[in-house]
XYZ file of C-alpha atoms in Angstrom:
523
model
C 161.862 159.166 158.896
C 164.696 156.765 158.058
C 166.215 154.333 160.560
C 169.369 156.440 160.823
C 167.306 159.591 161.406
C 165.167 157.839 164.038
C 168.293 156.732 165.867
C 169.587 160.294 165.818
C 166.236 161.572 167.057
C 166.260 159.272 170.072
C 169.854 160.192 170.839
C 168.920 163.838 171.283
C 167.297 166.081 168.672
C 167.944 169.788 168.611
C 165.162 171.852 170.208
C 164.920 175.229 168.510
C 163.360 178.309 170.152
C 159.883 179.485 169.255
C 159.778 181.134 165.843
C 162.993 179.494 164.595
C 162.740 177.154 161.580
C 162.746 173.530 162.726
C 163.566 172.151 159.279
C 166.024 173.126 156.613
C 164.906 172.549 153.024
C 167.301 172.066 150.148
C 165.986 173.628 146.941
C 162.416 172.544 147.726
C 163.201 168.811 147.871
C 163.073 166.511 150.885
C 163.107 168.274 154.231
C 166.333 167.892 156.181
C 166.093 167.523 159.956
C 168.900 169.140 161.902
C 170.270 167.186 164.859
C 173.238 167.477 167.166
C 176.341 166.773 165.027
C 178.036 163.404 165.349
C 181.751 164.130 165.718
C 182.766 160.688 164.421
C 180.821 161.111 161.171
C 181.682 162.924 157.942
C 182.487 165.784 157.431
C 184.010 166.017 160.905
C 187.670 165.111 160.829
C 188.380 165.657 157.121
C 191.189 168.043 156.215
C 189.087 169.874 153.661
C 186.437 170.964 156.181
C 186.143 174.756 156.454
C 183.784 176.194 159.095
C 183.544 179.400 157.036
C 181.485 177.699 154.313
C 180.559 174.210 155.588
C 177.558 173.391 157.796
C 178.143 170.085 159.624
C 174.470 169.532 160.540
C 173.347 170.121 156.982
C 175.779 167.628 155.423
C 175.125 165.009 158.092
C 171.375 165.384 157.554
C 171.858 164.723 153.838
C 174.064 161.732 154.630
C 171.402 160.314 156.995
C 168.750 160.197 154.259
C 168.885 156.595 153.048
C 166.793 157.490 150.005
C 169.817 159.321 148.565
C 171.688 156.028 148.110
C 170.954 152.596 146.725
C 170.888 149.634 149.083
C 173.992 148.054 147.575
C 176.410 148.951 144.802
C 175.809 146.756 141.754
C 177.759 146.072 138.576
C 178.198 148.856 136.005
C 177.314 151.580 138.517
C 180.916 152.257 139.566
C 184.087 152.107 137.473
C 187.644 152.656 138.688
C 190.597 153.684 136.563
C 194.006 153.624 138.239
C 197.517 154.343 136.942
C 200.833 154.421 138.780
C 204.578 154.163 138.518
C 205.943 150.978 140.004
C 208.892 151.575 142.333
C 210.165 148.038 141.755
C 210.672 148.213 137.974
C 210.020 151.864 137.132
C 207.253 150.958 134.669
C 204.059 152.971 134.295
C 201.156 150.612 134.813
C 197.402 151.035 134.761
C 194.210 149.115 135.403
C 190.606 149.758 134.400
C 187.934 147.999 136.515
C 184.457 148.340 135.003
C 182.302 146.273 137.374
C 182.710 147.307 140.994
C 180.482 146.080 143.809
C 180.424 147.134 147.465
C 182.969 144.472 148.427
C 185.319 145.522 145.608
C 184.991 149.188 146.473
C 185.616 148.552 150.178
C 188.704 146.502 149.311
C 189.976 149.193 146.947
C 189.503 151.955 149.516
C 191.261 149.864 152.160
C 194.273 149.194 149.928
C 194.380 152.734 148.501
C 196.611 153.963 151.328
C 198.671 150.787 151.661
C 200.335 150.664 148.228
C 203.862 151.547 149.299
C 205.442 150.194 146.097
C 203.521 152.687 143.924
C 204.206 156.348 143.216
C 202.685 159.117 141.072
C 199.275 157.520 141.480
C 196.383 158.653 139.307
C 192.941 157.294 140.187
C 189.528 158.142 138.790
C 186.317 156.747 140.275
C 183.251 157.057 138.029
C 179.905 156.850 139.868
C 176.484 156.568 138.283
C 173.344 158.531 139.239
C 169.891 157.072 138.643
C 167.566 158.822 136.197
C 164.418 158.322 138.304
C 163.205 161.233 140.397
C 161.662 161.260 143.881
C 160.757 164.066 146.279
C 161.813 161.888 149.223
C 165.467 162.400 148.267
C 167.479 165.414 149.274
C 168.041 166.493 145.650
C 165.517 164.356 143.782
C 168.008 161.797 142.420
C 169.783 158.771 143.824
C 173.480 157.959 143.842
C 173.794 154.317 142.782
C 176.343 153.629 145.513
C 175.471 152.309 148.957
C 175.354 154.644 151.932
C 178.236 152.938 153.733
C 180.473 152.912 150.638
C 179.731 156.585 149.992
C 180.716 157.576 153.535
C 183.884 155.500 153.269
C 184.697 157.151 149.925
C 184.224 160.647 151.378
C 186.449 160.040 154.398
C 189.167 158.012 152.641
C 189.946 160.728 150.099
C 189.078 163.724 152.322
C 186.542 164.930 149.790
C 185.374 168.498 150.348
C 181.907 168.709 151.980
C 181.044 171.318 149.385
C 181.225 168.639 146.677
C 179.050 166.171 148.607
C 175.663 167.561 147.369
C 177.015 167.479 143.792
C 177.918 163.832 144.349
C 174.195 163.208 144.941
C 173.110 165.020 141.771
C 172.243 168.468 143.093
C 171.968 171.021 140.255
C 174.729 173.531 140.959
C 174.740 177.109 139.690
C 177.530 178.550 141.821
C 181.221 179.021 141.315
C 183.543 176.015 140.925
C 185.482 175.087 144.052
C 189.165 175.986 144.044
C 190.708 175.348 147.480
C 194.098 174.527 148.986
C 194.962 173.011 152.371
C 198.209 173.361 154.323
C 199.477 171.160 157.110
C 200.481 172.486 160.533
C 204.030 173.168 159.306
C 202.839 175.349 156.435
C 203.462 172.806 153.665
C 200.938 172.426 150.880
C 198.958 169.281 151.610
C 195.895 169.334 149.417
C 194.891 171.096 146.199
C 191.235 170.743 145.159
C 189.208 171.753 142.149
C 185.616 170.650 141.589
C 182.779 171.859 139.412
C 179.547 170.946 137.676
C 179.460 171.334 133.911
C 176.598 173.285 132.314
C 173.814 171.392 130.573
C 173.448 172.840 127.096
C 170.278 171.113 125.906
C 167.497 172.728 127.942
C 164.809 170.601 126.248
C 166.174 167.391 127.790
C 166.167 166.749 131.523
C 169.737 165.501 131.862
C 171.601 164.239 134.888
C 174.233 166.801 135.983
C 177.878 165.853 135.486
C 180.057 166.867 138.435
C 183.816 166.406 138.725
C 186.021 166.460 141.832
C 189.830 166.512 141.713
C 192.295 166.463 144.597
C 196.071 166.553 144.249
C 198.552 165.795 147.020
C 201.918 167.388 146.135
C 203.691 165.458 148.889
C 202.799 162.021 147.493
C 202.072 163.123 143.890
C 198.671 161.431 144.125
C 195.777 162.633 141.962
C 192.234 161.533 142.794
C 189.151 162.136 140.667
C 185.475 161.510 141.451
C 183.305 161.804 138.339
C 179.574 161.490 138.938
C 176.736 161.613 136.430
C 175.182 159.408 133.778
C 177.919 156.904 132.929
C 176.084 156.053 129.698
C 176.191 159.644 128.470
C 178.285 160.374 125.408
C 180.507 162.823 127.284
C 181.638 160.474 130.063
C 181.834 157.435 127.764
C 184.044 159.323 125.290
C 186.359 160.608 128.022
C 186.824 157.095 129.424
C 187.703 155.853 125.933
C 190.200 158.685 125.432
C 191.784 157.999 128.809
C 192.272 154.306 128.041
C 193.628 155.161 124.570
C 196.309 157.383 126.123
C 197.615 154.640 128.376
C 197.445 152.029 125.614
C 199.522 154.373 123.508
C 201.962 154.780 126.416
C 202.325 150.987 126.610
C 203.459 150.909 122.990
C 206.096 153.608 123.460
C 209.710 152.718 124.121
C 210.508 153.299 127.781
C 212.759 156.311 128.133
C 212.102 157.557 124.612
C 211.124 161.132 123.794
C 207.519 160.223 122.965
C 207.245 158.206 126.174
C 208.581 161.060 128.301
C 206.414 163.677 126.582
C 203.248 161.612 126.955
C 203.963 160.685 130.565
C 204.654 164.307 131.512
C 201.221 165.241 130.198
C 199.572 162.328 131.983
C 201.153 163.463 135.265
C 199.396 166.827 135.100
C 196.509 166.492 137.619
C 194.277 168.757 135.494
C 194.401 166.524 132.405
C 191.111 164.717 133.094
C 189.420 168.005 134.027
C 190.449 169.442 130.660
C 189.259 166.356 128.791
C 185.859 166.399 130.495
C 185.485 170.149 129.924
C 186.401 169.756 126.269
C 183.852 166.979 125.702
C 181.168 168.852 127.634
C 181.723 171.951 125.505
C 181.741 169.870 122.313
C 178.149 169.015 123.172
C 177.252 172.682 122.817
C 178.201 172.746 119.133
C 175.336 170.456 118.100
C 172.794 172.353 120.220
C 173.900 175.747 118.887
C 173.941 174.371 115.329
C 170.287 173.300 115.679
C 169.395 176.710 117.109
C 171.075 178.433 114.175
C 169.187 176.257 111.664
C 165.863 176.922 113.368
C 166.528 180.670 113.433
C 167.483 180.773 109.743
C 164.334 178.831 108.814
C 162.215 181.500 110.480
C 164.263 184.309 108.950
C 163.528 182.867 105.492
C 159.806 183.106 106.232
C 160.224 186.677 107.467
C 162.095 187.574 104.261
C 159.271 186.174 102.142
C 156.762 188.385 103.970
C 159.021 191.438 103.680
C 159.138 190.898 99.900
C 155.337 190.692 99.695
C 155.272 186.930 99.054
C 153.600 185.999 102.309
C 150.061 186.563 101.057
C 147.165 188.424 102.584
C 144.075 187.631 104.554
C 143.383 185.148 107.286
C 145.941 182.553 106.128
C 148.749 185.143 106.157
C 147.733 186.309 109.604
C 147.847 182.736 110.940
C 151.300 182.288 109.377
C 152.496 185.419 111.168
C 151.073 184.115 114.461
C 152.972 180.841 114.018
C 156.119 182.748 113.079
C 155.865 184.855 116.238
C 155.622 181.733 118.414
C 158.590 180.069 116.697
C 160.744 183.179 117.135
C 159.738 183.281 120.799
C 160.951 179.680 121.206
C 164.224 180.608 119.500
C 164.575 183.512 121.934
C 164.081 181.225 124.939
C 166.631 178.723 123.609
C 169.151 181.500 122.936
C 168.728 182.859 126.477
C 169.289 179.382 127.927
C 172.395 178.822 125.818
C 173.752 182.245 126.766
C 173.411 181.316 130.439
C 175.206 178.014 129.806
C 177.941 179.856 127.904
C 178.415 182.256 130.818
C 178.672 179.295 133.206
C 181.161 177.596 130.883
C 183.272 180.745 130.646
C 183.311 181.078 134.430
C 184.280 177.396 134.748
C 187.149 177.796 132.264
C 188.430 180.900 134.010
C 188.444 179.113 137.373
C 190.037 176.016 135.822
C 192.738 178.199 134.285
C 193.307 179.972 137.621
C 193.492 176.670 139.517
C 195.998 175.237 137.026
C 198.148 178.357 137.279
C 198.102 177.960 141.048
C 199.201 174.319 140.664
C 202.091 175.281 138.380
C 203.199 178.060 140.735
C 202.957 176.085 143.982
C 203.715 172.504 142.969
C 206.222 172.618 140.114
C 209.847 173.749 140.377
C 210.702 176.758 138.261
C 212.731 174.662 135.823
C 209.751 172.271 135.332
C 206.877 174.720 134.998
C 206.953 174.227 131.227
C 205.343 170.808 131.863
C 202.002 172.541 132.424
C 202.060 174.337 129.065
C 199.879 171.782 127.236
C 197.012 171.942 129.720
C 197.359 175.732 130.001
C 197.066 176.088 126.206
C 194.080 173.724 126.090
C 192.290 175.627 128.858
C 192.963 178.960 127.176
C 191.682 177.588 123.856
C 188.433 176.394 125.474
C 187.961 179.755 127.175
C 188.392 181.730 123.938
C 186.151 179.258 122.079
C 183.358 179.699 124.613
C 183.659 183.473 124.414
C 183.368 183.153 120.642
C 180.279 180.953 121.023
C 178.761 183.575 123.291
C 179.355 186.299 120.703
C 177.596 184.179 118.073
C 174.676 183.577 120.434
C 174.381 187.311 121.044
C 174.402 187.821 117.268
C 171.630 185.237 116.829
C 169.596 186.909 119.539
C 170.071 190.318 117.886
C 168.915 188.958 114.520
C 165.942 187.373 116.217
C 165.020 190.732 117.784
C 165.191 192.441 114.372
C 163.001 189.726 112.874
C 160.515 190.031 115.739
C 160.242 193.786 115.159
C 159.584 193.210 111.462
C 156.947 190.564 112.230
C 155.307 192.971 114.670
C 155.204 195.660 111.970
C 153.791 193.182 109.463
C 151.066 192.177 111.901
C 150.310 195.847 112.541
C 150.045 196.509 108.803
C 147.743 193.521 108.388
C 145.530 194.818 111.197
C 145.549 198.325 109.708
C 144.540 196.981 106.303
C 141.712 195.000 107.881
C 140.496 198.015 109.869
C 140.624 200.172 106.730
C 138.422 197.684 104.885
C 135.993 197.708 107.786
C 135.928 201.537 107.747
C 135.245 201.608 103.999
C 132.414 199.117 104.364
C 131.007 201.220 107.205
C 131.178 204.331 105.002
C 129.298 202.571 102.197
C 126.662 201.450 104.670
C 126.432 205.025 105.969
C 125.777 206.329 102.424
C 123.014 203.768 101.895
C 121.426 204.731 105.186
C 121.629 208.390 104.141
C 119.624 207.631 100.981
C 117.044 205.656 102.918
C 116.754 208.465 105.452
C 116.232 211.021 102.673
C 113.449 208.984 101.091
C 111.833 208.469 104.487
C 112.029 212.196 105.131
C 110.249 212.947 101.832
C 107.400 210.499 102.310
C 107.022 210.906 106.079
C 104.800 214.063 105.934
C 102.410 212.352 103.561
C 102.271 209.305 105.750
C 101.706 211.532 108.748
C 98.854 213.438 107.105
C 97.326 210.250 105.699
C 97.276 208.757 109.124
C 95.335 211.678 110.485
C 92.847 212.311 107.723
C 92.617 209.013 105.936
C 89.264 207.856 107.291
C 87.578 211.279 107.033
C 88.076 212.021 103.324
C 86.382 208.951 101.803
C 83.071 207.343 102.461
C 82.512 203.813 101.186
C 78.839 203.062 100.663
C 77.693 199.486 100.186
C 74.105 198.611 99.231
C 71.405 199.010 96.522
C 73.063 196.473 94.280
C 76.180 198.505 93.710
C 79.177 199.808 95.681
C 80.121 203.459 95.629
C 82.903 205.642 97.049
C 82.175 209.271 97.842
C 85.133 211.677 98.189
C 85.003 214.446 100.693
C 84.882 217.997 99.451
C 87.911 218.735 101.751
C 90.241 216.281 100.021
C 92.284 219.211 98.785
C 93.401 219.814 102.369
C 95.443 216.573 102.294
C 97.477 217.667 99.284
C 97.942 221.199 100.538
C 99.100 220.105 103.981
C 101.261 217.266 102.642
C 103.005 219.508 100.133
C 103.515 222.269 102.671
C 104.918 219.966 105.327
C 107.207 218.223 102.823
C 108.571 221.567 101.624
C 108.999 222.681 105.237
C 110.914 219.523 106.290
C 113.195 219.637 103.227
C 113.842 223.337 103.816
C 114.720 222.744 107.474
C 117.114 219.898 106.482
C 118.799 222.053 103.819
C 119.195 224.941 106.274
C 120.744 222.557 108.824
C 123.150 221.159 106.212
C 124.184 224.666 105.123
C 124.645 225.791 108.719
C 126.740 222.693 109.489
C 128.978 223.341 106.453
C 129.401 226.983 107.472
C 130.423 226.013 111.023
C 132.942 223.452 109.712
C 134.497 226.046 107.400
C 134.751 228.517 110.272
C 136.845 226.014 112.282
C 139.058 225.114 109.333
C 137.521 221.766 108.335
C 136.890 220.720 104.783
C 134.153 218.582 103.379
C 134.899 214.911 103.995
C 137.317 215.522 106.883
C 134.860 214.131 109.404
C 134.480 210.861 107.504
C 138.269 210.569 107.175
C 138.632 211.120 110.921
C 136.089 208.403 111.468
C 138.166 206.034 109.306
C 141.343 206.879 111.251
C 139.595 206.210 114.557
C 138.423 202.860 113.190
C 141.988 201.893 112.183
C 143.507 202.922 115.550
């Protein structure tokens, strides 16, 4: 147990009744011990807390686990991008800080609420998650920010407790968060939207990318928390695009049409959400392209077999086995991508709904056109994802058709093999029939010879010469042998005739029984 947890335990742990679970587990990771809530700790006191969906003891237990955080925030693990409008000169200014330590982060969070000469503030804090995995952590991964800085970050910006597990790298498969908060006088105080983007490449164990956005319509302040692998192509590209936008703004003439148009788009709090969603969905194109190529490669092999060019025998059968496995892998990949597409579609729908809510609640009627760019971009992403899903369903359908054909080809191969076995068995049966006939002919003679052999001949040795004397009853051997042979052959012929007569009575023809035997062998 960690030092923080031990302190909580000594201060009064919760005693549950017999039969009640003493521990709460989170997705099978580290066990979370539930203690009496500390009212001075997060999430108590934050405006975004909702008792309908938030469990104070659960979130405080996660926050107590020191393994979820690094000991101190180091360089390159946290980056801060900040833009604002200066009230002194009216200029739009921005600053990008790439190396943030604990001291820098504490100073930034302290000054965040004291900048009275700044308005229309946009701030984005990018936090890194480690790629190592440990079962001692609440969700397996570690946020590369210190425990104290994380708690200060959560309370300073009133971050929703529902986003806190995502901040620590928890894989999230639920709906995006779309919440609003009003003050006691009924004025809109807080508009939140947070989500976790789907991971398209199921063959790579990637760190989840989660995004939190809060907008305060009273101060026009937009705050983003982006957590994930800061070295990933998606986050790195978005940071580049964000800097490029503000560099472009610096080169525009203040008050000009281009300046006003660009600044109006930058003021939309959903701009960074749209950029991150766009880059995340761009990642899907490469994955789906590789799936399509792999599927078409297997379809070419299936076509060669359907045209009779796949060969026969053991080698062809092994090729069909390999083809079946490859198509099964394609099917698994398609199912995974379909699930990611469904998640992406749900995310886009919620993003679109949240942006519509922002336009309706936060923009005057004569300024609602300012949200048109983001609305169009969100709608485009939604339709694009629906199109991707239709293509994935088409690929899966073609795979199913190919699998059915491969199954039929394998069945035909097996039938051909069984037919060959049946023919060989029939040839062996004919040979055995000939051997049985010969044995039947010579068996009476062998039987008679065995009985009378030593009684019909007398071998005399002596007197300087050898002699053999035949019995006068030798004729009995030939008479009995011939009679018994004729009798056995006659009985066999009568049996064969009787069998043929019975078969004709029941509607069978000659050879039907052997054909039925072949069919049973092929089944």
